Coordinates of C-alpha atoms and ligand atoms in Angstrom, one line a residue:
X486 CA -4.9 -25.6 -17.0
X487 CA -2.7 -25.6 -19.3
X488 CA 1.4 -26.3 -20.2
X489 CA 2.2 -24.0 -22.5
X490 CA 5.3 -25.4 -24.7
X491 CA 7.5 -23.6 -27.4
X492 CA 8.9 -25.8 -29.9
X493 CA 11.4 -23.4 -31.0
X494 CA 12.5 -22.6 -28.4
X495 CA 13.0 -26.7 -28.0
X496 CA 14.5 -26.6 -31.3
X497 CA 17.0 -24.0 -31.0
X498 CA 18.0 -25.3 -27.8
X499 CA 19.0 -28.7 -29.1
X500 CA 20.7 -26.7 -32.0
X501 CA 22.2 -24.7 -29.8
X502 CA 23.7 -27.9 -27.9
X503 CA 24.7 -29.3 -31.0
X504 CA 26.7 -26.7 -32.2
X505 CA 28.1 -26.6 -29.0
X506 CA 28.9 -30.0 -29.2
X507 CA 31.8 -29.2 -31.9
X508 CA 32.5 -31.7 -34.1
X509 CA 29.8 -34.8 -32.1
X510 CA 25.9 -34.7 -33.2
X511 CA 24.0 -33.8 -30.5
X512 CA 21.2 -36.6 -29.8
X513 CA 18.4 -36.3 -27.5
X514 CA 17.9 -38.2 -24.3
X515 CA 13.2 -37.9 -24.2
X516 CA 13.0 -40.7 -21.3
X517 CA 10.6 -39.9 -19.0
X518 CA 8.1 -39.1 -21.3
X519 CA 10.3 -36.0 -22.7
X520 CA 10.9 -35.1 -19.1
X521 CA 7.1 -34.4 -18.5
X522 CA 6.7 -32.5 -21.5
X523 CA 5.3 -34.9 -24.3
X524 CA 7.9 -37.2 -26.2
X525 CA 6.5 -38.0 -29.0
X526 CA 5.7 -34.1 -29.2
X527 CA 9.8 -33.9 -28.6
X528 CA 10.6 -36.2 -30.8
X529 CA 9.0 -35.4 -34.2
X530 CA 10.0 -31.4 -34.0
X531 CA 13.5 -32.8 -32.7
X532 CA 13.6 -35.6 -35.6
X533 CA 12.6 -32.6 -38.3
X534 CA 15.3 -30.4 -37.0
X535 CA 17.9 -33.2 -37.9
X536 CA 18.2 -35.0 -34.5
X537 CA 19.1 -38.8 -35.1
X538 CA 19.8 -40.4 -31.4
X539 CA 16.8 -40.6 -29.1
X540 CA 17.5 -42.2 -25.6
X541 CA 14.9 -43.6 -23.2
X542 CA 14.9 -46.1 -20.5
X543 CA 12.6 -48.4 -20.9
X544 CA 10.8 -50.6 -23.7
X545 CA 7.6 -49.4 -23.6
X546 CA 8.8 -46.2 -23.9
X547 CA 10.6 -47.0 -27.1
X548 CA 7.7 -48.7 -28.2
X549 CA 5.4 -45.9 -28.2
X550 CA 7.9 -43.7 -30.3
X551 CA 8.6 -46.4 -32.7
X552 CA 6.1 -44.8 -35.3
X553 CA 7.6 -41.6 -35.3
X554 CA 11.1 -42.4 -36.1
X555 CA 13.0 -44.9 -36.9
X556 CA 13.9 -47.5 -34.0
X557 CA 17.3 -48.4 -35.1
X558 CA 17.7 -44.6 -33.8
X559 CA 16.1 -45.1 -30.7
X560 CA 18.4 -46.4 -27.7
X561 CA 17.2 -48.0 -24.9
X562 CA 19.1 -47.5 -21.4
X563 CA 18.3 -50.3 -19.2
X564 CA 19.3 -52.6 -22.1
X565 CA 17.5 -55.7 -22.1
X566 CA 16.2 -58.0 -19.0
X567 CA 15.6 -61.3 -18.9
X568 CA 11.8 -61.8 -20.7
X569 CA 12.7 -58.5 -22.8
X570 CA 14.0 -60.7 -25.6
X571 CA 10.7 -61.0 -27.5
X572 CA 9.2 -57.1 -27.2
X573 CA 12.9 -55.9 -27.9
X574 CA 12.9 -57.6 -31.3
X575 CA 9.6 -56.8 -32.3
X576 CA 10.0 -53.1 -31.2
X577 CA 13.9 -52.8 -32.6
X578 CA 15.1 -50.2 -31.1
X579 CA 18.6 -50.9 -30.0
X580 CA 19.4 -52.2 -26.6
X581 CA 22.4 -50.1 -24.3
X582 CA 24.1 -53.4 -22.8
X583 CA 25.1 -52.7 -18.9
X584 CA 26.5 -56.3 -17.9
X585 CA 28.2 -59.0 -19.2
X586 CA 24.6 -60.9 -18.5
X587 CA 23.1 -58.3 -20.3
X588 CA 25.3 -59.1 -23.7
X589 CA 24.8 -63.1 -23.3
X590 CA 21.1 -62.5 -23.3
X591 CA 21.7 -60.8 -26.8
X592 CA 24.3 -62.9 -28.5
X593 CA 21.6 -65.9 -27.5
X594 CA 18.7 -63.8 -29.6
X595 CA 20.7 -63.0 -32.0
X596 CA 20.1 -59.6 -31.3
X597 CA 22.2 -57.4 -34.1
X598 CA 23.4 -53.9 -33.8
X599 CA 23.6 -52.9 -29.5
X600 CA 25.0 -50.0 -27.9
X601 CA 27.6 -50.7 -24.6
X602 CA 27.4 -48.8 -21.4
X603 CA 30.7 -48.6 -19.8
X604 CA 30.5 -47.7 -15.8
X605 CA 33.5 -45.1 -15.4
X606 CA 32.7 -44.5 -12.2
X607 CA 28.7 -43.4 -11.9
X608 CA 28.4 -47.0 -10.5
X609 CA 25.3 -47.3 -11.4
X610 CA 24.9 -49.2 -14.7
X611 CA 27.1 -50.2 -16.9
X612 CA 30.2 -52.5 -17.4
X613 CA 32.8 -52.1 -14.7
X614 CA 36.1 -49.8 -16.4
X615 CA 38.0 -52.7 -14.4
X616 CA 36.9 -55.6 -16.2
X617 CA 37.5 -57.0 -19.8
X618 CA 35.7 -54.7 -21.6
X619 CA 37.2 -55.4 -24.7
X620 CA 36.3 -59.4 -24.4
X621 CA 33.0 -59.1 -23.1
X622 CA 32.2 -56.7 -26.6
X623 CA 34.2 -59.0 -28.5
X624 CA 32.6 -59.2 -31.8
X625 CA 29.3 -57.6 -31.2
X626 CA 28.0 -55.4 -33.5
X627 CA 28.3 -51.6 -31.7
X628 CA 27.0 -48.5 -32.4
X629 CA 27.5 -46.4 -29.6
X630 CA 29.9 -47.0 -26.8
X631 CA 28.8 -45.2 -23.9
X632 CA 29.7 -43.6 -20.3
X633 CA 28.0 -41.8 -18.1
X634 CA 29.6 -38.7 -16.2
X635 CA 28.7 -38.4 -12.1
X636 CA 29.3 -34.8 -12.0
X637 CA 29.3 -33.2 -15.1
X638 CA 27.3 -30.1 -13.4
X639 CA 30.0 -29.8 -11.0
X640 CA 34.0 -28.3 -11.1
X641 CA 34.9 -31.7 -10.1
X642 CA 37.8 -33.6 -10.6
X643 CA 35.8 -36.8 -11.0
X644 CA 34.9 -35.8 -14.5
X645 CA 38.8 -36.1 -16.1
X646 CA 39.0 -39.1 -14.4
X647 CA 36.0 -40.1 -15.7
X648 CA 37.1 -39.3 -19.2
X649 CA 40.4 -41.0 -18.8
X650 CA 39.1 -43.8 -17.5
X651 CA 36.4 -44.2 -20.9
X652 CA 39.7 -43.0 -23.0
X653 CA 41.4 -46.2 -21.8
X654 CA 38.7 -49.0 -22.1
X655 CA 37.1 -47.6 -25.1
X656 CA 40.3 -47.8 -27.8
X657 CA 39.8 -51.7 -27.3
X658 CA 36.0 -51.6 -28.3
X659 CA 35.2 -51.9 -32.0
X660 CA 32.5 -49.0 -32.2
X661 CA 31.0 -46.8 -34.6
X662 CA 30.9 -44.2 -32.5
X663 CA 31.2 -43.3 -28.5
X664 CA 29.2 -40.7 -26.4
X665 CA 30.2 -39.3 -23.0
X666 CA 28.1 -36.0 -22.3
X667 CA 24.8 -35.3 -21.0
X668 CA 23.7 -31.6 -21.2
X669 CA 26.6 -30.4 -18.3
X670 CA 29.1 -32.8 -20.0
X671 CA 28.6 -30.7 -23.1
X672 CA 29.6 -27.4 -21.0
X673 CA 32.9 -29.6 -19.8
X674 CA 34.5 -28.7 -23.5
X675 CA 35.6 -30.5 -26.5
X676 CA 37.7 -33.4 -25.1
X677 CA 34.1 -34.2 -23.6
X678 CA 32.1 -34.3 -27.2
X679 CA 33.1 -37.4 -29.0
X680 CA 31.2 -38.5 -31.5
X681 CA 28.1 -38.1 -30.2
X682 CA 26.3 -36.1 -27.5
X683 CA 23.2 -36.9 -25.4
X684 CA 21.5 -33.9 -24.0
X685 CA 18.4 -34.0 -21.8
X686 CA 17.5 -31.3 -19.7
X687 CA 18.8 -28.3 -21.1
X688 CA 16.6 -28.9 -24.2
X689 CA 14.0 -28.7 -22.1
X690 CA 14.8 -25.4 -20.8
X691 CA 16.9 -26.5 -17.5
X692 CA 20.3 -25.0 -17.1
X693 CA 22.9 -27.5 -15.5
X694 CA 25.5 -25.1 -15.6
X695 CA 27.3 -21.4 -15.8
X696 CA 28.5 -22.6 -19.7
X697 CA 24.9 -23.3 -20.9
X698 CA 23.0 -20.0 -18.9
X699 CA 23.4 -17.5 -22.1
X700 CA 22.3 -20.0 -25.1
X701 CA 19.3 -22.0 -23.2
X702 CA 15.8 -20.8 -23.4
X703 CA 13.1 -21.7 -21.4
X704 CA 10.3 -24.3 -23.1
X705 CA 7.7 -24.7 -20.7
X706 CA 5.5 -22.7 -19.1
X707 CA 2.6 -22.9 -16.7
X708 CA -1.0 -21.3 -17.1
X709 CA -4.1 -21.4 -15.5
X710 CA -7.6 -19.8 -14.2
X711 CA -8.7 -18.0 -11.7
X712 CA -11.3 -19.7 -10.4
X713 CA -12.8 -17.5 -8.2
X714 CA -11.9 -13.8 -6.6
X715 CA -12.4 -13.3 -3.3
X716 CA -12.6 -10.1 -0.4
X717 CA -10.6 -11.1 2.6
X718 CA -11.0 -9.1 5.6
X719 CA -8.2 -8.3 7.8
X720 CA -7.4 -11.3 10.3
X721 CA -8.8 -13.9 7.9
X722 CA -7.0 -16.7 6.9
X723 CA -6.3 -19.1 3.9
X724 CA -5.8 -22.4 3.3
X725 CA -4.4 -25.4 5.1
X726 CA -3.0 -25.2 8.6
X727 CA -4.1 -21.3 8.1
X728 CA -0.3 -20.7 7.5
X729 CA -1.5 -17.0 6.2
X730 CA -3.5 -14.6 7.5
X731 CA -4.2 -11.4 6.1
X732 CA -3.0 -8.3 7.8
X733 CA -5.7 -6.2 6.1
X734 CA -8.3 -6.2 3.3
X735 CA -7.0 -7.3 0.5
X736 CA -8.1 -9.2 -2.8
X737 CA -7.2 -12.8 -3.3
X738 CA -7.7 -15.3 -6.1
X739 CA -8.2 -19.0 -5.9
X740 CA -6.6 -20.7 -8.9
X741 CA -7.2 -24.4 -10.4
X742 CA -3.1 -25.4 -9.7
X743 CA -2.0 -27.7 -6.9
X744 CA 1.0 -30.3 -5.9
X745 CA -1.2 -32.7 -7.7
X746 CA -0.1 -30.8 -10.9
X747 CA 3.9 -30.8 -10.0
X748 CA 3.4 -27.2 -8.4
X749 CA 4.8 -28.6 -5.8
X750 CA 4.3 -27.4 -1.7
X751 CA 7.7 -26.2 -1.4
X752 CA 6.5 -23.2 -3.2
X753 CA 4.3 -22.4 -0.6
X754 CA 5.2 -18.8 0.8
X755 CA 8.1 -18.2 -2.0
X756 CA 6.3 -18.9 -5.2
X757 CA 4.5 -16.4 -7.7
X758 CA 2.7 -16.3 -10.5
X759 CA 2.2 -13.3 -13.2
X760 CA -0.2 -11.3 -14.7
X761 CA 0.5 -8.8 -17.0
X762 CA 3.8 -8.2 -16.0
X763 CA 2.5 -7.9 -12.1
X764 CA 4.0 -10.7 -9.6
X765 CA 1.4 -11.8 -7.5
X766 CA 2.9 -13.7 -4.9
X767 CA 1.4 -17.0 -3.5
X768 CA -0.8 -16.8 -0.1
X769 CA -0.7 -19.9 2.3
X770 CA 0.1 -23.1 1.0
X771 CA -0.7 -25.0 -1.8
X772 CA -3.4 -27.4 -1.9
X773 CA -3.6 -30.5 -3.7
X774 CA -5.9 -29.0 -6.7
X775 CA -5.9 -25.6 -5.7
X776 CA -3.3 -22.4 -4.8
X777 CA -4.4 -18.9 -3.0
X778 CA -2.6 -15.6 -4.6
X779 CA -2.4 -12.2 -3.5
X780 CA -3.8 -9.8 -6.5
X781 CA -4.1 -6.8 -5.0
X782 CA -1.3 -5.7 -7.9
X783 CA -4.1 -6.4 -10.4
X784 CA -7.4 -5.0 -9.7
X785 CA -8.7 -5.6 -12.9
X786 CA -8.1 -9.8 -12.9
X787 CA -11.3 -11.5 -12.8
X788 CA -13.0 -15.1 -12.2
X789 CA -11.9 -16.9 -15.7
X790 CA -8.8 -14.9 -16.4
X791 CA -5.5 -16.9 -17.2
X792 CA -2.6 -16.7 -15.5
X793 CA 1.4 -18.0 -15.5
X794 CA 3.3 -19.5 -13.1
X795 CA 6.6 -17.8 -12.5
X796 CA 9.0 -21.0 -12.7
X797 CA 12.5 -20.2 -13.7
X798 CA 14.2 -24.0 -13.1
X799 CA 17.1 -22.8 -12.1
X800 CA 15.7 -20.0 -9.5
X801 CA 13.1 -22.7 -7.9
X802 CA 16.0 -25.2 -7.5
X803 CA 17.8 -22.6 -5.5
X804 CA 15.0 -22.0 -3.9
X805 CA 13.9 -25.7 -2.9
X806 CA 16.5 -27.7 -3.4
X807 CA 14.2 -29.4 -5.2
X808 CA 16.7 -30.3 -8.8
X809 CA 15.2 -28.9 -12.0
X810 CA 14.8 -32.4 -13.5
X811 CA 12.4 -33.1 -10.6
X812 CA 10.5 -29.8 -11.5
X813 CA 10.2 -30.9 -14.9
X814 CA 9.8 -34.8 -15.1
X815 CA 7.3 -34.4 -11.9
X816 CA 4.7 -32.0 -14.1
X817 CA 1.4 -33.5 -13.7
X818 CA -0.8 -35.0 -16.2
X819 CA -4.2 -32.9 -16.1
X820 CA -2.6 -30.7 -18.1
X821 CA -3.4 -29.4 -21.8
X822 CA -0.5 -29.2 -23.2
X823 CA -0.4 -27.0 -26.4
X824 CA 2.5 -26.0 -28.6
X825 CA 3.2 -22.9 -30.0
X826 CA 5.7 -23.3 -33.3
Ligands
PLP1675 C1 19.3 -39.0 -18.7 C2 20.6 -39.3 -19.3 C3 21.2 -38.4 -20.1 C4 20.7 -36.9 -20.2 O1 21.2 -36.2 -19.1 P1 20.9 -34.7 -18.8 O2 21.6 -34.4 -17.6 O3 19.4 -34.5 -18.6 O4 21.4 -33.9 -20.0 C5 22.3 -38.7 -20.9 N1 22.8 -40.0 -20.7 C6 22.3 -40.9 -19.9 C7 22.9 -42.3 -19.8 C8 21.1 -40.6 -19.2 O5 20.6 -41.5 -18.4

């Protein structure tokens, strides 16, 4: 099995998303290993293409980039927990502060140059919009002042507030810079951009919205083997809970690819694969290790022969309700994964 990735497309899509981002540098939010995909494989095409501001969430994951680019570049999100103080340092990547606990810890280390998280109504992390914003930042050393918008992907009216709100607090915080949009926020138009953007999954090939559908390629793709071909006779039936059974003879092909991989169940009766052009649509449902396909469109596929996944994020989202970032951050781990570009 293999995950098939295209670095330019990766590249152009972050170019693409900083060039849409006007006037702010895009950065690039990799957390979550590069949402499935590899980050240190995200980070040094992304870093050579001119990228400067890599997010992630945790330590460790900042930690295992800190090789390939400088850590004063690298931001971490959950900012810095009590016991943190020591790896944070050594690592120095540069902590987002989300509470006023969060800043004591680092004015006690002596921590230097932090990022703030300002909570404009996510409510999820950050520094309350309500509270003294200015005198809790009061002479630390920032780089990026931060919010977070709830529903960037949406027509919502919660996204001007949003931005009003961070308007307001942020003219009494002494930053370099400040950063409002994810990959939708982008989409939301220039009074969104500020200095810096932080896109995630749309380099990646997910498409949060109508404004990103025509400049957004797709980065990752899904390939594997047939494992074995087989002869069904009319009446038999495949897999678990013998959800299929096949109304006549017909050829089917057993193919190393299963939920274990991220390919998930909820495909099961909707979800295709490709060969040649053909669609060969999925039999039964799909095993842990394993998945059943009809291939009576392609008489000529054979035991050993590779084969691709159809998975369009946006279609299978539709399709499940399952979001694109869980298609993409759920990929499994047995994969090769091998870039081409
Ligand atoms: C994950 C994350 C992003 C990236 O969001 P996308 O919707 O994937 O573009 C940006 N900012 C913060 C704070 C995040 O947690």
């Amino acid at each position: 099995m293999r995950l098939v990735l295209d670095g330019a497309a990766l590249v152009a899509n972050w170019r693409a998303l900083d060039r849409l981002s006007g006037n702010a540098s895009a950065g690039a939010a990799v957390k979550a290993d590069g949402y499935g995909l590899g980050a240190a494989d995200v980070v040094t095409r992304l870093s050579a293409a001119g990228c400067r501001d890599f997010f992630v969430a945790h330590w460790a994951e900042a930690k295992a980039l800190a090789g390939l680019v400088d850590p004063a570049r690298i931001a971490v999100l959950h900012g810095i927990a009590p016991g943190e103080e020591a790896l944070a340092l050594a690592v120095g990547a540069v902590p987002v502060l989300n509470s006023a606990d969060q800043i004591a810890r680092w004015r006690s280390v002596g921590g230097g140059t932090c990022h703030v998280m300002i909570d404009s109504g996510m409510g999820r992390l950050g520094i309350d919009w309500r509270d003294d914003v200015a005198g809790l930042c009061a002479g630390l050393d920032i780089d990026l002042c931060m919010s977070h918008l709830a529903s960037a992907d949406e027509d919502s009216a919660q996204n001007e507030t949003q931005r009003q709100r961070f308007d307001q607090v942020r003219s009494g915080v002494n930053a370099r810079r400040y950063s409002l949009a994810n990959s939708a926020g982008i989409g939301l138009g220039r009074d969104y951009h500020l200095d810096c953007t932080r896109p995630g999954l749309a380099l990646y090939g997910g498409v949060p919205c109508a404004a990103l559908a025509d400049v957004i390629r797709p980065v990752m793709r899904i390939e594997t083997r047939v494992l074995q071909v087989r002869q069904m006779q009319a009446g038999d039936s495949i897999g678990y809970g013998a959800t299929f059974t096949a109304p006549a003879a017909m050829r089917t092909a057993t193919l190393a690819l299963g939920y274990a991989d991220g390919f998930k169940r909820a495909l099961s009766g909707i979800g295709g694969f490709t060969h040649n052009g053909t669609r060969l649509p999925l039999l039964g449902r799909v095993s842990m290790d394993l998945t059943c396909i009809d291939i009576s469109a392609a008489p000529t596929l054979r035991e050993g022969d590779w084969i691709a996944a159809e998975l369009d994020l946006r279609q299978v989202e539709a399709a499940t309700g399952i979001s694109q970032y869980e298609w993409l951050t759920q990929i499994g781990r047995r994969f090769d994964r091998v870039w081409v570009d």
